mmCIF file of C-alpha atoms in Angstrom:
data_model
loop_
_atom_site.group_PDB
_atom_site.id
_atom_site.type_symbol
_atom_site.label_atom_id
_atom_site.label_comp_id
_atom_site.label_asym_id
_atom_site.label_seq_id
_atom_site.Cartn_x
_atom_site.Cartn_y
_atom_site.Cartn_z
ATOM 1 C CA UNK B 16 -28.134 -20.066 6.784
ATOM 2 C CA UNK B 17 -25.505 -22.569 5.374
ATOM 3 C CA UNK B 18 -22.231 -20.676 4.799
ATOM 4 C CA UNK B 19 -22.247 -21.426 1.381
ATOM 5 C CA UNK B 20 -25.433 -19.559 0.603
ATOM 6 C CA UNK B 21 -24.405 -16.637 2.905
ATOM 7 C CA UNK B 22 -21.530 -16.224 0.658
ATOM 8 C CA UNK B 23 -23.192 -16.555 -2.463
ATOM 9 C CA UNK B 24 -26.168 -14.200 -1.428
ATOM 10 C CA UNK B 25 -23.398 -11.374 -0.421
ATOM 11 C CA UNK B 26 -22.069 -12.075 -3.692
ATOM 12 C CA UNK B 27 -25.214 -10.961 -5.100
ATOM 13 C CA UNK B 28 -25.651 -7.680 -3.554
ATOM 14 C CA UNK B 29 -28.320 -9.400 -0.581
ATOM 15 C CA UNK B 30 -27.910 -6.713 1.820
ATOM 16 C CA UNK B 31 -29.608 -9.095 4.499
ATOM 17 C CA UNK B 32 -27.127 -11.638 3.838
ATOM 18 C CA UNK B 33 -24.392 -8.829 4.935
ATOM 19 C CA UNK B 34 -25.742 -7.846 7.910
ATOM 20 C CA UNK B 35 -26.306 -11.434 8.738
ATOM 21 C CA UNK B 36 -22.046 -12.348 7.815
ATOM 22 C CA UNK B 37 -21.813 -8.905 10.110
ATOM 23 C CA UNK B 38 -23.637 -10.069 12.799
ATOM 24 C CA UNK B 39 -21.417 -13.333 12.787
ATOM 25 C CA UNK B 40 -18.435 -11.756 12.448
ATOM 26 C CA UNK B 41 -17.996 -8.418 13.566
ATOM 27 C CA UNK B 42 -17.259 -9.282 17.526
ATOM 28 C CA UNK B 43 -14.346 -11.275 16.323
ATOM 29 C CA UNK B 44 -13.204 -9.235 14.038
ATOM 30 C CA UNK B 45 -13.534 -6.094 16.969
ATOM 31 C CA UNK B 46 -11.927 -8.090 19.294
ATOM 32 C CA UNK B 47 -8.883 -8.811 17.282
ATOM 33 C CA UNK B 48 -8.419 -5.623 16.204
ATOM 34 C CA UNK B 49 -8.914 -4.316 19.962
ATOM 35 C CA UNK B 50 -6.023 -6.354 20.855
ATOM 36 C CA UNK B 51 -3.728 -5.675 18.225
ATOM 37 C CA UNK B 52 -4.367 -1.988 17.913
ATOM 38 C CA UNK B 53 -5.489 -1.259 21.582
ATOM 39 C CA UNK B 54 -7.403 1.541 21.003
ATOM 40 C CA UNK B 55 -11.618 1.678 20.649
ATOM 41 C CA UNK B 56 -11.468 4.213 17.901
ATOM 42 C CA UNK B 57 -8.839 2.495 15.849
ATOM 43 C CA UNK B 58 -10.295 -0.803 15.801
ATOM 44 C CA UNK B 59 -13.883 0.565 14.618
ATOM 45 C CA UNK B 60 -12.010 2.227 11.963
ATOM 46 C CA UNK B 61 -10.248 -1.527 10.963
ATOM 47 C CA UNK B 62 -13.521 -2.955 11.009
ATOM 48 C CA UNK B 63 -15.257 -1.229 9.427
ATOM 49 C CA UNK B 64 -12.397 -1.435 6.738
ATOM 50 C CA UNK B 65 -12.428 -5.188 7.072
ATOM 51 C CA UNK B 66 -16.026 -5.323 6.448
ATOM 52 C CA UNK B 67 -15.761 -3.196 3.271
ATOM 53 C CA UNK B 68 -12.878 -5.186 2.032
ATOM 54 C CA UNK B 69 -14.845 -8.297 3.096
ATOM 55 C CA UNK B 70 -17.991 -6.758 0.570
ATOM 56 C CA UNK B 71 -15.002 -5.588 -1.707
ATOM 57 C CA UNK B 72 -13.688 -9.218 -2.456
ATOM 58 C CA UNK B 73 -16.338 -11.784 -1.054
ATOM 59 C CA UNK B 74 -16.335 -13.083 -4.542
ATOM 60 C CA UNK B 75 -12.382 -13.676 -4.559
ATOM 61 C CA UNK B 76 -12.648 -15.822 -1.816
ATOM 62 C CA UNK B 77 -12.080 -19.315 -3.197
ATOM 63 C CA UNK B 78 -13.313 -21.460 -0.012
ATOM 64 C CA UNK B 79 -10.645 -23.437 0.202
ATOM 65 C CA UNK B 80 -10.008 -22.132 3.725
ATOM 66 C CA UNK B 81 -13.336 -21.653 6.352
ATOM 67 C CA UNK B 82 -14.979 -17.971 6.003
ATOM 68 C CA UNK B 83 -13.699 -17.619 9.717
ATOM 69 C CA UNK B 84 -10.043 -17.904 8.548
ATOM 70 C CA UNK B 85 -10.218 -15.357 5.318
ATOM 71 C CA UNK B 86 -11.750 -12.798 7.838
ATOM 72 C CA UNK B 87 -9.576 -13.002 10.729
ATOM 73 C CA UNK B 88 -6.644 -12.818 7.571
ATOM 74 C CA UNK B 89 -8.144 -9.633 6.603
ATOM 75 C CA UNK B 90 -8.492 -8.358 9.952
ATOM 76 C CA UNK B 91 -5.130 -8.901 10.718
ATOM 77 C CA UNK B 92 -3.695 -7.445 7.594
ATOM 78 C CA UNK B 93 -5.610 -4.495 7.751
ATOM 79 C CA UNK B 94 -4.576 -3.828 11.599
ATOM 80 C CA UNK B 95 -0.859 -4.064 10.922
ATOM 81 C CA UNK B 96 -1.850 -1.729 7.821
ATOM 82 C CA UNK B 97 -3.484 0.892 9.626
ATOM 83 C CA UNK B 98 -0.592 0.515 12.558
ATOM 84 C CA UNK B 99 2.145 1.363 10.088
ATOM 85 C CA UNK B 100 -0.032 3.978 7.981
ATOM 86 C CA UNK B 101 -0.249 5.523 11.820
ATOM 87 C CA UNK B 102 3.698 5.143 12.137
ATOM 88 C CA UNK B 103 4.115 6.964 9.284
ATOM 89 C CA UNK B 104 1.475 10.216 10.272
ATOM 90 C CA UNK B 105 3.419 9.990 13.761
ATOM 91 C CA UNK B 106 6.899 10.333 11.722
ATOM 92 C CA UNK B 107 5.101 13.076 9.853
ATOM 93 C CA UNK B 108 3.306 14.804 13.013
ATOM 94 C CA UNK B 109 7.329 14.583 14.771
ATOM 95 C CA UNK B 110 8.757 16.031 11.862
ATOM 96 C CA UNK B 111 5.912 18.966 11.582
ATOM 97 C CA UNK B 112 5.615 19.583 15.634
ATOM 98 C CA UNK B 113 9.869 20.548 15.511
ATOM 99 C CA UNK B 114 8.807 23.386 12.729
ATOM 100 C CA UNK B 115 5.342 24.535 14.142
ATOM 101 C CA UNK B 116 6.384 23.827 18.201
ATOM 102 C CA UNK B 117 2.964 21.474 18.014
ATOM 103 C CA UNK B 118 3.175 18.792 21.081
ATOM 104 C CA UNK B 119 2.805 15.067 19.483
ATOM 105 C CA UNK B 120 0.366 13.442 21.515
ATOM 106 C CA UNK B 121 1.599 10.390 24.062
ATOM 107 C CA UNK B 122 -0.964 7.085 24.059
ATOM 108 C CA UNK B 123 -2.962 6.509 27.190
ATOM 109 C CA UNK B 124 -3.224 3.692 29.313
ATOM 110 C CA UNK B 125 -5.580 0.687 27.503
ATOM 111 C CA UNK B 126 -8.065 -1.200 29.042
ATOM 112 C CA UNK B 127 -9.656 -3.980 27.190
ATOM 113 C CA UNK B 128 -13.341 -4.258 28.404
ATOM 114 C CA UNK B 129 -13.383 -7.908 29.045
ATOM 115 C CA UNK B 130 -10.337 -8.016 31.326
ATOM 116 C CA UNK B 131 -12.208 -8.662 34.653
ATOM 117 C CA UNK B 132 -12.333 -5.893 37.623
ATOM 118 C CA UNK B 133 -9.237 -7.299 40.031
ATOM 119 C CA UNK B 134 -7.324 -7.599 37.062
ATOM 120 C CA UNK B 135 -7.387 -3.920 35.272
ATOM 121 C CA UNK B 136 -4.379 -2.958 36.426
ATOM 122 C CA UNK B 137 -2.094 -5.977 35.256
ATOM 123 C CA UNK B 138 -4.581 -5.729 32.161
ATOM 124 C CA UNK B 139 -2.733 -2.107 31.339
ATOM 125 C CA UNK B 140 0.674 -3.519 32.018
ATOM 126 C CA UNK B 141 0.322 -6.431 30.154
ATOM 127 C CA UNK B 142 -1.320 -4.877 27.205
ATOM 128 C CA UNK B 143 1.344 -2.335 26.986
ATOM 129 C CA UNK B 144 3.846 -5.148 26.766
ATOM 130 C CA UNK B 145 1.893 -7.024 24.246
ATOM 131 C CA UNK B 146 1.867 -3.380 22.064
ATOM 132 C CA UNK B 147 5.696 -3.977 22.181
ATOM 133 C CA UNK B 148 6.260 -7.410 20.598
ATOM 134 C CA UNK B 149 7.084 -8.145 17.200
ATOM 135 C CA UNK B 150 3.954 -8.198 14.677
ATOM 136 C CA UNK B 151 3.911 -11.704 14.263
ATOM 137 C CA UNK B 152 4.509 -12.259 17.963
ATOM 138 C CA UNK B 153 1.584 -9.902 18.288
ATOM 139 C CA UNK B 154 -0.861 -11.214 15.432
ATOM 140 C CA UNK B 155 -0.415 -14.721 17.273
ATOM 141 C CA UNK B 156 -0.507 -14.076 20.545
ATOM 142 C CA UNK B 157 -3.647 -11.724 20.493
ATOM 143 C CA UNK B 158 -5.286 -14.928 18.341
ATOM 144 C CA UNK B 159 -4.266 -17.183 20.838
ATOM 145 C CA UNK B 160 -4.994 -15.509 24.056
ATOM 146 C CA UNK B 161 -7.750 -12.795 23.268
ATOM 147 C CA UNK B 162 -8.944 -14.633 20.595
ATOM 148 C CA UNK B 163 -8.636 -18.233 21.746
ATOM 149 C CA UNK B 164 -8.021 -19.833 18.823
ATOM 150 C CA UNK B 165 -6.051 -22.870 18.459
ATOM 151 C CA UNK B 166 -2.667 -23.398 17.087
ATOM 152 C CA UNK B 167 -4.073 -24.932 13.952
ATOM 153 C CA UNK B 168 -6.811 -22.109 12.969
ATOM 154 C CA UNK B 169 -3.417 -19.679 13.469
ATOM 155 C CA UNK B 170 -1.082 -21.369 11.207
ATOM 156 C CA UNK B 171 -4.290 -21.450 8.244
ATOM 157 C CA UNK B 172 -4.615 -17.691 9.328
ATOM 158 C CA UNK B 173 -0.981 -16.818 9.207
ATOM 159 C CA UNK B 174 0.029 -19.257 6.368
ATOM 160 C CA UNK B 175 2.576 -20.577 8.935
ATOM 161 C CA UNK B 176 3.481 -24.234 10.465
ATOM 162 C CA UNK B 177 2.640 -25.499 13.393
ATOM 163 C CA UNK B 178 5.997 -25.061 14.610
ATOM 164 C CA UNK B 179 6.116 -21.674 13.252
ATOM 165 C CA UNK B 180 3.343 -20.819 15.487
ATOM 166 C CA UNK B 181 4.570 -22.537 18.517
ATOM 167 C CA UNK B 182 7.659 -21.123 18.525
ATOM 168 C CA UNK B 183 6.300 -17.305 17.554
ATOM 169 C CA UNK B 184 4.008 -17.879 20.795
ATOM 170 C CA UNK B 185 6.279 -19.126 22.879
ATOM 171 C CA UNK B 186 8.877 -16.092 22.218
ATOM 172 C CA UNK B 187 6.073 -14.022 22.642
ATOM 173 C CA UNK B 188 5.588 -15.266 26.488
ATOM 174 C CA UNK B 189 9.393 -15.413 26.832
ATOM 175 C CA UNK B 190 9.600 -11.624 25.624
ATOM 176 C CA UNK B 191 6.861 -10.825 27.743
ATOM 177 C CA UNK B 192 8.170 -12.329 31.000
ATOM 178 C CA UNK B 193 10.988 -9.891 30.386
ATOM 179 C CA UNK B 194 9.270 -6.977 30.045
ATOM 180 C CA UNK B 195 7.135 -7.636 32.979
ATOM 181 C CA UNK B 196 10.192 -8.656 34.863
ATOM 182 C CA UNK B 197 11.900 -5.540 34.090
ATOM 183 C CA UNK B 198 8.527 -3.055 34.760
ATOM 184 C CA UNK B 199 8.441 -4.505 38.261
ATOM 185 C CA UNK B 200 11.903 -4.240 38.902
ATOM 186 C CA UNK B 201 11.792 -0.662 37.981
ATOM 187 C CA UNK B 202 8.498 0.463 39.356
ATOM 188 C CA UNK B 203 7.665 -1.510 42.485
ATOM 189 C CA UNK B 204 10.387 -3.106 43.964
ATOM 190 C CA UNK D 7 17.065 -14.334 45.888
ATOM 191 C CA UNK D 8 13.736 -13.413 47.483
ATOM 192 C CA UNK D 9 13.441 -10.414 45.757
ATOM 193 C CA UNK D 10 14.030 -12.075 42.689
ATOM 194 C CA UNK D 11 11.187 -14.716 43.128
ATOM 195 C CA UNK D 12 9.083 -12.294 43.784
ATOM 196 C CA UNK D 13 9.468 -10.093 40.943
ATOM 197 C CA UNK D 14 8.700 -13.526 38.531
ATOM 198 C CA UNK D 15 5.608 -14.154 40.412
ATOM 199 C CA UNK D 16 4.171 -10.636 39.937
ATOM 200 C CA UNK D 17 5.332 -10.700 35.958
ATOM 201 C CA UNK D 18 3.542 -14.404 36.081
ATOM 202 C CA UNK D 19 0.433 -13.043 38.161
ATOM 203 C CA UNK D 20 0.431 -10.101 34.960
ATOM 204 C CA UNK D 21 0.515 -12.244 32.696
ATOM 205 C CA UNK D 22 -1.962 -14.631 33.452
ATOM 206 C CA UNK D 23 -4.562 -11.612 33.817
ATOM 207 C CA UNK D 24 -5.506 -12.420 30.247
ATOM 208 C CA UNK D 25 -7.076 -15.414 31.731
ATOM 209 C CA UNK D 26 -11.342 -15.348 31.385
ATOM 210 C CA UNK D 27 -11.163 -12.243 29.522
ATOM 211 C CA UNK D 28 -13.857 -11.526 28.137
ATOM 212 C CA UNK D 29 -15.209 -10.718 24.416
ATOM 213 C CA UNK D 30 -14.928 -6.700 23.414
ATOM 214 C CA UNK D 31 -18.074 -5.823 21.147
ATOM 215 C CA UNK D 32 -17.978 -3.172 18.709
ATOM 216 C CA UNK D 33 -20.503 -0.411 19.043
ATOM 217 C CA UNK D 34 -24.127 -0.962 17.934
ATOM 218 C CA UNK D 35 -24.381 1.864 15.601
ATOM 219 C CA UNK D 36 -21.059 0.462 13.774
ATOM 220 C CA UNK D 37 -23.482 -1.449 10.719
ATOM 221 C CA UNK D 38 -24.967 1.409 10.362
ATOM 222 C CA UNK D 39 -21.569 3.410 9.377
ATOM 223 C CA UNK D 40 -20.452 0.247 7.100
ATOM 224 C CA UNK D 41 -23.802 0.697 4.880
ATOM 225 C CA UNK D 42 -23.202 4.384 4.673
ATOM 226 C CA UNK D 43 -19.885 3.719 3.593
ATOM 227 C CA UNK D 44 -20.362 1.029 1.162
ATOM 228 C CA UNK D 45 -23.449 3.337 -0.388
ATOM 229 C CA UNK D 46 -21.099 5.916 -0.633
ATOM 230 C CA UNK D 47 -18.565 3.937 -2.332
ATOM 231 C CA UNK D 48 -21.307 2.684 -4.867
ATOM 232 C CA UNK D 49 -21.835 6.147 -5.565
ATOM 233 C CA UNK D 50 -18.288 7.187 -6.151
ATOM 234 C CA UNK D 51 -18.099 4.025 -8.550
ATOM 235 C CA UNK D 52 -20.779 5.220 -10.377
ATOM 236 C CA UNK D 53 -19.887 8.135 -10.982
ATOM 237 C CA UNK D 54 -16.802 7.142 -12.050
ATOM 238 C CA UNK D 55 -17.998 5.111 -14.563
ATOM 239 C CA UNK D 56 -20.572 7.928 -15.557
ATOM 240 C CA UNK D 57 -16.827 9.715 -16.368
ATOM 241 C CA UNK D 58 -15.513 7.283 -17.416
ATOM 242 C CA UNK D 59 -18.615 6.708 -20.304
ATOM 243 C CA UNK D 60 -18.745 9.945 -21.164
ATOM 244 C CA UNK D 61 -14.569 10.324 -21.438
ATOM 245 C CA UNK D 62 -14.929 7.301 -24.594
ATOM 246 C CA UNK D 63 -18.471 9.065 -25.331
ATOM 247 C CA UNK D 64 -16.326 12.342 -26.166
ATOM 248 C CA UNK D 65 -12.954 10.348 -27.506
ATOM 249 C CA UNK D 66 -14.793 8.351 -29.807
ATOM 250 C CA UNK D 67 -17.087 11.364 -30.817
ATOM 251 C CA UNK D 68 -13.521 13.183 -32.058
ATOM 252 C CA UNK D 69 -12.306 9.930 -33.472
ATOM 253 C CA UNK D 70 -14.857 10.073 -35.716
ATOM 254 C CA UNK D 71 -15.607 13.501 -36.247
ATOM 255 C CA UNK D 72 -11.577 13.716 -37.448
ATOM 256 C CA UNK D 73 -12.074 10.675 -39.459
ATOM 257 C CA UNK D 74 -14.937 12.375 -41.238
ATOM 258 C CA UNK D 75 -13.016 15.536 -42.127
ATOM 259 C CA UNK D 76 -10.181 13.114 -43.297
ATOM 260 C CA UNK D 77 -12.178 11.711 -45.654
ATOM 261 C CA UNK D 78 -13.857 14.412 -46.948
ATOM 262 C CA UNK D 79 -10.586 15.946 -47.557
ATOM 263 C CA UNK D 80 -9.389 13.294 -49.460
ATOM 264 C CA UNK D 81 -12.184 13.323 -51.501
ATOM 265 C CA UNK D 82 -12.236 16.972 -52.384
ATOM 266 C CA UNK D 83 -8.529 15.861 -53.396
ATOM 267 C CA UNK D 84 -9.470 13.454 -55.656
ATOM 268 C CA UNK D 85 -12.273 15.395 -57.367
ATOM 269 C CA UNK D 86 -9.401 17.860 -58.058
ATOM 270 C CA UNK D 87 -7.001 15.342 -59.273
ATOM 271 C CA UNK D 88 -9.521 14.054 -61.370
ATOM 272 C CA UNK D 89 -10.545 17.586 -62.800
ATOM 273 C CA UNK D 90 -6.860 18.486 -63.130
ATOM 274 C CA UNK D 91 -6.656 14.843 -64.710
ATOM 275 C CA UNK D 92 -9.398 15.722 -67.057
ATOM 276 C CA UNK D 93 -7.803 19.452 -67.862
ATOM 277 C CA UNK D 94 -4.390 18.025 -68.689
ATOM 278 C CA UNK D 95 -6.245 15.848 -70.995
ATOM 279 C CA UNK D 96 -8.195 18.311 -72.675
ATOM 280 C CA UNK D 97 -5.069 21.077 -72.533
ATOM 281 C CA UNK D 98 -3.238 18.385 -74.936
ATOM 282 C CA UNK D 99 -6.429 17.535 -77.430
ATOM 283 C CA UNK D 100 -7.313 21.503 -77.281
ATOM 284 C CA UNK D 101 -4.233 23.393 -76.429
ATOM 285 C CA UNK D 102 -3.304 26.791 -78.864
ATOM 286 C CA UNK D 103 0.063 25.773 -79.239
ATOM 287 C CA UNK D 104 0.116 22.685 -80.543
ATOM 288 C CA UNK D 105 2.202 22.267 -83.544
ATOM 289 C CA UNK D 106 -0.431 20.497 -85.658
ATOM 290 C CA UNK D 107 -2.857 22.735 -87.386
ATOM 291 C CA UNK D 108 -5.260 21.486 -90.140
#
């Protein structure tokens, strides 16, 4: 089905059209959210929000952009959303475990189910670097190098320029050098 | 100097581990908790706007219930202006102390 018509039919209420823009969508929208948020759970939860926004305001969407680039704008809205809605439960949960003597629970170890075998271990290393950088660092790197998008579908996703892009990638990799440089100089060496 | 090298080339080894990765796919049963959600939310809308009929249902019921009883009072007012009207008329045509007898 033409994209076009897929839109429209969703518009209608064609529930077979929805399943059809889900079954088109949803691993890309999973995967980003997976490597923003790094945690299974979380990123059903943004999905399924991004496919309920996505039914929500199908008919908003003025096509002046590809389908692909409204969703993955959605997707990454609504992880940074649900990452500082978490921030502020966690500020919350802090505040709450001095009075009640609760423990806060620490995040575990990620590991991102295509990273291959050999590399699982660097995978959790890396990943927990990545979970450090900026958001916009984050948003583009995870597009770029979970994602593999190009630099152009990122700027239309991020409403940024090229150079924008380039340079938020590049001090992405720069900040991530660090990071790795310092983890090994601390833990192995 | 060595020990320096070698610390780049393990951050440089990590971070090309993101090479070849592979797609993550959601779980299959995730549709399946969309629909329920969106029917769910369909629900909650319409029963909102069930409320949300019978709130202006109820609001305009009182609007005009009040304006009825508005009305009516003003009319009961007039009728008695108009009979005191009429009284005051007849009072000074028929009234026992007038000044004029024939």
């Amino acid at each position: 089905m033409e994209e076009k018509d897929l839109i429209e039919k969703v518009i209608s209420g064609d529930g077979e059209a929805f399943r059809e823009l889900y079954d088109k969508f949803s691993s890309r929208v999973y995967n980003t959210t997976l490597g923003i948020l790094q945690n299974t759970e979380d990123a059903e939860d943004v999905t399924q929000e991004v496919f309920i926004q996505i039914h929500k305001s199908i008919e908003n969407f003025n096509q002046d952009s590809a389908l692909s680039t409204w969703i993955y704008r959605i997707t990454v809205n609504k992880a940074f959303e649900f990452i500082r809605s978490k921030k502020r439960k966690k500020r919350f949960a802090i505040v709450k475990s001095i009075f009640a003597k609760e423990e806060v629970e620490e995040p575990t170890d990620f590991i991102h189910p295509g990273i291959i075998s050999e590399n699982i271990e660097r995978g959790k290393i890396l990943f927990k670097a990545i979970g450090r950088l900026s958001d916009k660092q984050k948003s583009a790197f995870v597009l770029n190098k979970i994602e593999g998008l190009s630099y152009k579908e990122i700027c239309e996703i991020m409403k940024l320029s090229l150079s924008s892009v380039e340079s938020l990638i590049f001090r992405a990799k720069e900040n991530l050098k660090k990071d790795l440089f310092d983890f090994y100089t601390e833990n192995i060496l | 100097m060595e020990k320096r090298e070698l610390i780049e080339n393990e951050a440089e080894k990590t971070l090309q581990s993101l090479e070849g990765i592979g797609r993550a796919e959601a779980n299959p049963f995730l549709f399946t908790k969309i629909a329920g959600r969106l029917g769910e939310s369909e629900q909650v809308e319409k029963k909102f706007n069930f409320k949300l009929a019978l709130g202006v249902l109820i609001i305009f019921t009182l609007v005009n219930i009040s304006s009825y009883i508005y009305v009516q009072k003003d009319s009961f007012l007039s009728d008695y202006t108009r009979e005191y009207q009429i009284y005051s008329l007849t009072s000074e045509y028929f009234s026992i102390n007038n000044f004029y007898f024939y």
